[in-house]
Coordinates of C-alpha atoms and ligand atoms in Angstrom, one line a residue:
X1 CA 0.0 0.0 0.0
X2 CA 1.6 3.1 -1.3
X3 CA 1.3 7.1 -0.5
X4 CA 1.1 9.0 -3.7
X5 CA 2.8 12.7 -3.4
X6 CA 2.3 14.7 -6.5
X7 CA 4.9 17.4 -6.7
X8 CA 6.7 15.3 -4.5
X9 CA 10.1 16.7 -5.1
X10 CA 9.5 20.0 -4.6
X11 CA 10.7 22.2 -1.0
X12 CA 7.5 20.7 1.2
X13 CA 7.3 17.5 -0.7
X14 CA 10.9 16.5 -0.5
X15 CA 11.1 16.9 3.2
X16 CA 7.4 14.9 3.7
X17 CA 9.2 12.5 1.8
X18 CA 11.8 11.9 3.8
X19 CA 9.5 11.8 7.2
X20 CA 6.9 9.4 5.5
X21 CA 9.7 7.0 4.6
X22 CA 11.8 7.4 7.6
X23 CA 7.9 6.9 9.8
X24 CA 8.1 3.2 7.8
X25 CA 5.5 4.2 5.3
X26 CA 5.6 3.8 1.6
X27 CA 5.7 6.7 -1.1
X28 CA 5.5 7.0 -4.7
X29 CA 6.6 10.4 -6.1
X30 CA 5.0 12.5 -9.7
X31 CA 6.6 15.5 -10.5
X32 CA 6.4 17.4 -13.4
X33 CA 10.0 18.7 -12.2
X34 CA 8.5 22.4 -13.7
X35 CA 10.0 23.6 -10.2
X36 CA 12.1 21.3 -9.3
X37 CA 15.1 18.9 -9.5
X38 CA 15.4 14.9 -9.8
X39 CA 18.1 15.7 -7.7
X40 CA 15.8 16.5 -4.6
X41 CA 15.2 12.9 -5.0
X42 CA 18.4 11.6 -4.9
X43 CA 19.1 13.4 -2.1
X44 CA 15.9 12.0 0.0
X45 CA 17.5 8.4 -1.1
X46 CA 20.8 9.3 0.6
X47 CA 18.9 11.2 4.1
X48 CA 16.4 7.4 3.9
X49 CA 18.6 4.9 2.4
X50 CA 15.3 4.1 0.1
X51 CA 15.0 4.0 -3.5
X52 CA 12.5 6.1 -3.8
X53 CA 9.9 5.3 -6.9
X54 CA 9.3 8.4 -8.9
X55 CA 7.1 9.4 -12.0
X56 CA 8.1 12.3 -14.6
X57 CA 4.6 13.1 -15.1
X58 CA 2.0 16.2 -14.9
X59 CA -1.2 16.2 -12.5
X60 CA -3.5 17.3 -15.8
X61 CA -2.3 13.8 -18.0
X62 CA -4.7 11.3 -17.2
X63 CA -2.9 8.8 -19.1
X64 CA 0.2 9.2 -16.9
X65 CA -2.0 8.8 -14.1
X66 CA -4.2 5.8 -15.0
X67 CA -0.6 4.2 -15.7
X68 CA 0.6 5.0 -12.3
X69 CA -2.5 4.1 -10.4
X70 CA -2.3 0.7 -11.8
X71 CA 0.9 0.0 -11.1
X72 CA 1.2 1.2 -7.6
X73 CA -1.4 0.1 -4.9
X74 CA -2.6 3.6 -3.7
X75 CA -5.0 4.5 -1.1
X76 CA -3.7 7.7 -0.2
X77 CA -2.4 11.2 -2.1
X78 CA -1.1 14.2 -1.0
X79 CA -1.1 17.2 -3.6
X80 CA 1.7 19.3 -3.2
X81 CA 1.3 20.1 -7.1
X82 CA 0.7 23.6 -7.8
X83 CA 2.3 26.5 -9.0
X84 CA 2.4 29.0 -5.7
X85 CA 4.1 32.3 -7.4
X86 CA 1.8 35.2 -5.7
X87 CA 2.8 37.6 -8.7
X88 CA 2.9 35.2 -11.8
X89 CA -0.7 34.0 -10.9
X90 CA -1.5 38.1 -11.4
X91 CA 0.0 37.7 -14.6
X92 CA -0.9 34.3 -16.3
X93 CA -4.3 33.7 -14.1
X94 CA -5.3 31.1 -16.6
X95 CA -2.2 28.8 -16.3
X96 CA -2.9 28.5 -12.4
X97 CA -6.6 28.4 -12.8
X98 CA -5.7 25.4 -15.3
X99 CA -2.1 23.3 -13.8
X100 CA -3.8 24.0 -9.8
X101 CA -7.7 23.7 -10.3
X102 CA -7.9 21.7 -13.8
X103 CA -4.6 19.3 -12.5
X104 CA -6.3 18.9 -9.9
X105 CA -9.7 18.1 -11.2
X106 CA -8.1 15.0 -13.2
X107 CA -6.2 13.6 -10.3
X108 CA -9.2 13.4 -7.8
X109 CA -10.8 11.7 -10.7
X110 CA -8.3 9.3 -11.4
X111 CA -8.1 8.4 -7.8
X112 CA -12.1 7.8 -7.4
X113 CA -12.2 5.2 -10.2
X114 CA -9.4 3.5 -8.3
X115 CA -11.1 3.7 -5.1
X116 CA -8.6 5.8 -3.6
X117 CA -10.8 8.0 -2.0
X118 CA -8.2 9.9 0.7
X119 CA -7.0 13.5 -0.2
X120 CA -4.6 15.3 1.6
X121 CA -4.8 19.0 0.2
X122 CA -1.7 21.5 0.3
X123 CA -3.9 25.1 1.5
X124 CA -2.6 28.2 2.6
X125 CA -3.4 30.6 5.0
X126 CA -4.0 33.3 1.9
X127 CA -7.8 31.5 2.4
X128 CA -7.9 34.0 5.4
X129 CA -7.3 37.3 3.1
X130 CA -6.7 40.2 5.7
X131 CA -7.7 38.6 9.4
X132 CA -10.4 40.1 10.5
X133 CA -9.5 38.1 14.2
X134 CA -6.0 37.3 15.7
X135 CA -4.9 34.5 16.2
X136 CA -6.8 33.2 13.0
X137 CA -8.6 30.1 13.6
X138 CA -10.9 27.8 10.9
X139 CA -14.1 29.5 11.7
X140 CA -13.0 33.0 10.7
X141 CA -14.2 34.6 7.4
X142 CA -12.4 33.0 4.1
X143 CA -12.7 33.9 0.5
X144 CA -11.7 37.2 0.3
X145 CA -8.5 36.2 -2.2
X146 CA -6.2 38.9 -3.2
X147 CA -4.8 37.4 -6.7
X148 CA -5.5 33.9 -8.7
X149 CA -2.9 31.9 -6.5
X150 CA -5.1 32.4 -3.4
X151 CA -8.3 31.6 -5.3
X152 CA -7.0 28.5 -6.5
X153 CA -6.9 27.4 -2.7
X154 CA -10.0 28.6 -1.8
X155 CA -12.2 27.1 -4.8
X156 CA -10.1 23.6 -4.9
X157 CA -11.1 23.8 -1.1
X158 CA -15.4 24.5 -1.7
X159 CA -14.6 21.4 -4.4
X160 CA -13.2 19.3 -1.7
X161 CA -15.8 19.9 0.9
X162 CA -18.7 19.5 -2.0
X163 CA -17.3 15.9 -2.9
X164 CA -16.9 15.0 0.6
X165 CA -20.2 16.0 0.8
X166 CA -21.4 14.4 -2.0
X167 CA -19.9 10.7 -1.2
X168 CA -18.9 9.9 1.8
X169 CA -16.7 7.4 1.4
X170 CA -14.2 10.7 0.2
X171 CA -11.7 11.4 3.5
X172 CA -10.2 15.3 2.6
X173 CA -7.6 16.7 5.3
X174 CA -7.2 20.1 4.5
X175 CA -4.2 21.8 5.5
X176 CA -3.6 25.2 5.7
X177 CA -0.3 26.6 6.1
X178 CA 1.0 29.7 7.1
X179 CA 5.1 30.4 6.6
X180 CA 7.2 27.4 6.1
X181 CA 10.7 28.3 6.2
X182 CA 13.5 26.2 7.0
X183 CA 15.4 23.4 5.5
X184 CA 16.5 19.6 6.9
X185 CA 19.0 20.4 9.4
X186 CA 21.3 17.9 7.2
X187 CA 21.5 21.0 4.5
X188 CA 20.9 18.1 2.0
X189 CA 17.7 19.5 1.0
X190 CA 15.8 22.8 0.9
X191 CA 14.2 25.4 -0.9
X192 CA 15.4 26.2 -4.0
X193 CA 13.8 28.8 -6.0
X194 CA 13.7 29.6 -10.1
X195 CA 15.5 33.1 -10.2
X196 CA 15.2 36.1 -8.1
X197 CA 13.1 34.8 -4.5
X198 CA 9.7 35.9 -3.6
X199 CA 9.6 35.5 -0.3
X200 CA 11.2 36.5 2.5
X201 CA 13.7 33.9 4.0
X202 CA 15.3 32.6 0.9
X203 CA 15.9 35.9 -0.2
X204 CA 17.3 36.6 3.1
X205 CA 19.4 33.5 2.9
X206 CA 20.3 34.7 -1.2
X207 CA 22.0 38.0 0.3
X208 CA 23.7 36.4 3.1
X209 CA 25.3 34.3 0.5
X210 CA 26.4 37.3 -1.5
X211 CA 24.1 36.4 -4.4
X212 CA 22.1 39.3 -3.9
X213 CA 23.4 42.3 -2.5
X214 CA 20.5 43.9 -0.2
X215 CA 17.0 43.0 1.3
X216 CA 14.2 44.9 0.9
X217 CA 11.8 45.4 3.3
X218 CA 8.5 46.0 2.2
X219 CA 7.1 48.6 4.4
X220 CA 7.5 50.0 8.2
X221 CA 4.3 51.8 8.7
X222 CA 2.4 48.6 9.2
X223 CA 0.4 48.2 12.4
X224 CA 2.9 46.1 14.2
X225 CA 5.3 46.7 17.3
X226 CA 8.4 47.7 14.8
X227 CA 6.3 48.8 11.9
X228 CA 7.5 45.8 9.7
X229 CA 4.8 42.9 8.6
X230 CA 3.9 40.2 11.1
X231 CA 4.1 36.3 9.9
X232 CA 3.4 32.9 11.4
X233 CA 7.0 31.1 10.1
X234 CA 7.1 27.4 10.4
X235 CA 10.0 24.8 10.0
X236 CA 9.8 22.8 7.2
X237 CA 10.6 19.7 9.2
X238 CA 8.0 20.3 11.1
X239 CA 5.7 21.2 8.5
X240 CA 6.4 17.9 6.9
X241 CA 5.8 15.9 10.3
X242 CA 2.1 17.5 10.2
X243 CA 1.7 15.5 6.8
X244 CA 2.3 11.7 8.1
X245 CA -0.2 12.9 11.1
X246 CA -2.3 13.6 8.2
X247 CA -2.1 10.0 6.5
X248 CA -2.5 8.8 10.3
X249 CA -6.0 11.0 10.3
X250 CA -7.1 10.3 7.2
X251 CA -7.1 6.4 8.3
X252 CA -9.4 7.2 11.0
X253 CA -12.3 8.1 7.6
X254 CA -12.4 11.5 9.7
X255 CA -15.1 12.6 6.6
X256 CA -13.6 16.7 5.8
X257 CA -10.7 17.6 7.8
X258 CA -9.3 21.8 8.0
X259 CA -6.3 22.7 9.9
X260 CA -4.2 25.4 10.6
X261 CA -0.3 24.5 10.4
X262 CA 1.7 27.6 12.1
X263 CA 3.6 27.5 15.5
X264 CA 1.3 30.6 16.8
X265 CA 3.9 32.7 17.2
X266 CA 4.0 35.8 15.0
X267 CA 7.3 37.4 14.1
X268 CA 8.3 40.7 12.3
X269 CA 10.5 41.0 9.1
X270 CA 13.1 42.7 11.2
X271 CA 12.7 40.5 13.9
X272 CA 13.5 37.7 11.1
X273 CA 16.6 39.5 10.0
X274 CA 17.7 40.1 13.7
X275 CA 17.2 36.8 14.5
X276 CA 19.2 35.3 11.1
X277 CA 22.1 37.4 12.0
X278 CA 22.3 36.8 15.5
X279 CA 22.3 33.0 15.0
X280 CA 24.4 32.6 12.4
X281 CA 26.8 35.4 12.6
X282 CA 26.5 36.7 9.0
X283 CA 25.2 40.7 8.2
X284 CA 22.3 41.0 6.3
X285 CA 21.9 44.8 4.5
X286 CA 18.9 46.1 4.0
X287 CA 16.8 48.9 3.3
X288 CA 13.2 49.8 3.8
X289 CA 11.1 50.0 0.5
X290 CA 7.2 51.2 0.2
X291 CA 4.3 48.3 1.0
X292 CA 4.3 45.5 -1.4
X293 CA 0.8 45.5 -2.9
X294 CA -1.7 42.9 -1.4
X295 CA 0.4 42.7 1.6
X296 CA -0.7 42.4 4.9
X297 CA -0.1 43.8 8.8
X298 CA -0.2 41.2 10.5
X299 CA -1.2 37.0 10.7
X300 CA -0.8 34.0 12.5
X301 CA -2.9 31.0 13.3
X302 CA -4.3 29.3 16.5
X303 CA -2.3 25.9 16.5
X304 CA -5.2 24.5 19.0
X305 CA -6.8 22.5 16.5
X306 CA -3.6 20.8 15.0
X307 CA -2.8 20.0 18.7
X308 CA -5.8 18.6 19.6
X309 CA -7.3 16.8 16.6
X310 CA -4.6 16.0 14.6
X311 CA -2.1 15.2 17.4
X312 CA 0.4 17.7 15.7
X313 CA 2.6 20.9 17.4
X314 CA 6.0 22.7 15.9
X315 CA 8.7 21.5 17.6
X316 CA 11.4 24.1 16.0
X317 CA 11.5 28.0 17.1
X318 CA 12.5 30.8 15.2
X319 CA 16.6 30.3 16.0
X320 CA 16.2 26.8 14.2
X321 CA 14.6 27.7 11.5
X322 CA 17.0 30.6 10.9
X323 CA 20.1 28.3 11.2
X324 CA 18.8 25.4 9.0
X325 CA 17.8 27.8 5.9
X326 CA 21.8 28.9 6.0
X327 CA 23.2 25.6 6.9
X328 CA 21.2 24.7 3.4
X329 CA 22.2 27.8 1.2
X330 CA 25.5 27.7 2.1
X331 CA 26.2 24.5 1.4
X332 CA 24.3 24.7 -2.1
X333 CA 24.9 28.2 -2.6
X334 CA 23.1 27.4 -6.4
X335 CA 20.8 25.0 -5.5
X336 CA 21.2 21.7 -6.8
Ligands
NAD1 P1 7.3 23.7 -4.9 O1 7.1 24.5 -6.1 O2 8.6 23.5 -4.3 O3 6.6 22.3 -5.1 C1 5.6 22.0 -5.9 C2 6.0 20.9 -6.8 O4 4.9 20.6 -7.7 C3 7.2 21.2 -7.7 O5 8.1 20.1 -7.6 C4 6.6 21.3 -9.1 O6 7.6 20.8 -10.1 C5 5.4 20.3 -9.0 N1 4.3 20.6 -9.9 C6 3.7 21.8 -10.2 N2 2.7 21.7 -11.1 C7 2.6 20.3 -11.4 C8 1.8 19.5 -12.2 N3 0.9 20.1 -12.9 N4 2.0 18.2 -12.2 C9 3.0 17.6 -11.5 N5 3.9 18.3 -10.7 C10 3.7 19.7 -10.6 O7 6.3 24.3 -3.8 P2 6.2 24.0 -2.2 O8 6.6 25.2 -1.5 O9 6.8 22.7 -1.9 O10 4.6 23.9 -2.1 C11 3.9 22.7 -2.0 C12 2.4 23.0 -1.9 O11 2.2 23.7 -0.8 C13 1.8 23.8 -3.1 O12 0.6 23.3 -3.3 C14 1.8 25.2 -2.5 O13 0.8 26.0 -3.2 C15 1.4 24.9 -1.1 N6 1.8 26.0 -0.1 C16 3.1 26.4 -0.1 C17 3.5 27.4 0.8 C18 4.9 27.9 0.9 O14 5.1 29.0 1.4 N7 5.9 27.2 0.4 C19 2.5 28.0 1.6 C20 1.2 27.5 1.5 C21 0.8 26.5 0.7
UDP2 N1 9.0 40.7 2.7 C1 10.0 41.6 2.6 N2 10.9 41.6 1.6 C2 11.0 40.6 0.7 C3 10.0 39.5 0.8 C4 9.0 39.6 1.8 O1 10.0 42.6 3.4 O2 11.8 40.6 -0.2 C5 8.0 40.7 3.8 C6 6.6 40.7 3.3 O3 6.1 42.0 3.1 C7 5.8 40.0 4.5 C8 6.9 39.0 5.0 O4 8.1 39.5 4.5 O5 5.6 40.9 5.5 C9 6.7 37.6 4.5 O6 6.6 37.6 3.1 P1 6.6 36.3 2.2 O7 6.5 36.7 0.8 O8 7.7 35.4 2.6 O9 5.2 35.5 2.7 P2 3.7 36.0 2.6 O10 3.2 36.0 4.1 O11 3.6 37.3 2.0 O12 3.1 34.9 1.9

């Protein structure tokens, strides 16, 4: 009995990967490798001392899927597949619409006339918008997107809950995170961007190494103790521990599953950068540039729910997650 992981070689994927096959269960990976390497594979082999059984293939191909589904026994799939670039899904909305909801659409079809009826569903805390309550928990408003990437998580979430709904014998977790940052503390895998980073921490980790030559920081005048946005950061270790909890709830036919994945604890940009330095003993420049459009103040999660129903809490701080995103980029200062 085998664990499908689309996108499976990707930053999350890799590292649920490794804690799946090091918890004794069994994986299969798909990956359309549009955003990422073979090599993330090869790297999980050496951290597990697996072969691990991986498909070139894309989410949308029903063919590839049909192929895959017969030969692998699979009862369970987590969808890590998704193209997550907040600007580009401005840009080319129908591309996400298409590889995130259409992809999608195929898979969970795929899976139902195999019987494999148990979804585990990559969301984000974007489903929030701007918080109208901290700390956010499930029941607050949702659906109030700011660009395509965020909608994609919110509709493929109403389609989850609507099957579910429909037939019971569907088991969807939904998991929403908040920041995952962070790396395996072996520096043998981690995130590993196309071109110039998005988001904060490996563009933090891109200057430290000298590939970039300054931060920006994207605003002061924010409602916040230092002026300076407010996020819920995660380790990806952790992160990636909440996922085999999530094959463990799924076996319990929980029906529809949401959860929050965040530690609870919010922290500023400059806090981050403060933090990054202090722990690793490297400088990181900066300066302050105006509000990034579609930002927000402040957000992070209750963790309650992950605690109590899905047996699940962050183990790693802040100082962890700030030494295990350098201990990765600078010993792969280009990736892989
Ligand atoms: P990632 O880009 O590193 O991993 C996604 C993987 O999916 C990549 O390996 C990519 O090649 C693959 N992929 C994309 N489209 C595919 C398709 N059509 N068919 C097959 N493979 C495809 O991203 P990640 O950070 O590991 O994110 C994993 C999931 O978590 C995504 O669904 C993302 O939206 C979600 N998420 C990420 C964050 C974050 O901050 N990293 C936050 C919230 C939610
Ligand atoms: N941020 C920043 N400079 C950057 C990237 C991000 O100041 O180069 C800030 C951003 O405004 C937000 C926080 O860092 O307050 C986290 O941003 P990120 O894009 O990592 O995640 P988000 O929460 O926006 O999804």
């Amino acid at each position: 009995m085998s664990i499908l992981l689309t996108g499976g070689a990707g930053y999350i994927g890799s590292h649920t990967l490794t804690e799946l096959i090091n918890g004794g269960y069994d994986a299969v990976v798909m990956d359309n490798f549009s955003n990422s390497s073979p090599k993330a594979l090869e790297r999980v082999e050496e951290l597990t001392g697996k072969k691990i059984r991986y498909y070139e293939a894309d989410i949308s191909d029903r063919n590839a899927l049909e192929k895959i589904f017969s030969e692998n026994d699979i009862r369970e799939v987590i969808n890590f597949a998704s193209l997550k670039a907040v600007g580009e899904s401005v840009e080319k909305p129908w591309e996400y619409y298409n590889n995130n909801i259409g992809g999608t659409l195929t898979l969970l079809d795929v899976m139902r006339r195999h019987g494999a009826k148990n979804f585990v569903f990559s969301s984000s805390a974007t489903v929030y918008g701007d918080p109208a309550v901290i700390p956010i928990t499930e029941e607050c408003p949702k659906g109030t997107c700011t660009n395509p990437y965020g909608w994609t998580k919110w509709m493929l979430e109403q389609i989850l809950i609507d099957m579910q709904k429909a037939d019971n014998e569907w088991n969807m977790v939904i998991l929403r995170y908040f920041n995952p940052i962070g790396a395996h503390p072996s520096g043998r895998i981690g995130e590993n961007p196309n071109g110039r980073p998005n988001n904060l921490m490996p563009f933090i980790t891109q200057v430290a190494v000298g590939k970039l030559p300054e931060l920006g920081v994207f605003g002061n005048d924010y409602d916040t103790p230092d002026g300076t946005g407010v996020r819920d950061y995660l380790h990806v270790v952790d992160l990636a521990r909440a996922h085999v909890k999530a094959i463990d709830k799924l076996r319990e036919n929980p029906g529809c599953f949401i959860c929050n994945l965040g530690t609870g604890q919010g922290y500023s940009v400059m806090e981050l950068i403060k933090t990054f330095e202090e722990v690793n003993g490297v400088k990181i420049p900066y300066s302050i540039k105006p509000r990034r459009a579609g930002d927000i103040a402040t957000c992070y999660c209750s963790p309650e729910k992950a605690e109590k129903e899905l047996n699940w809490k962050a183990q790693f701080g802040i100082a962890e997650m700030c030494r295990d995103s350098w201990n990765w980029q600078k010993n792969n200062p280009d990736g892989y």
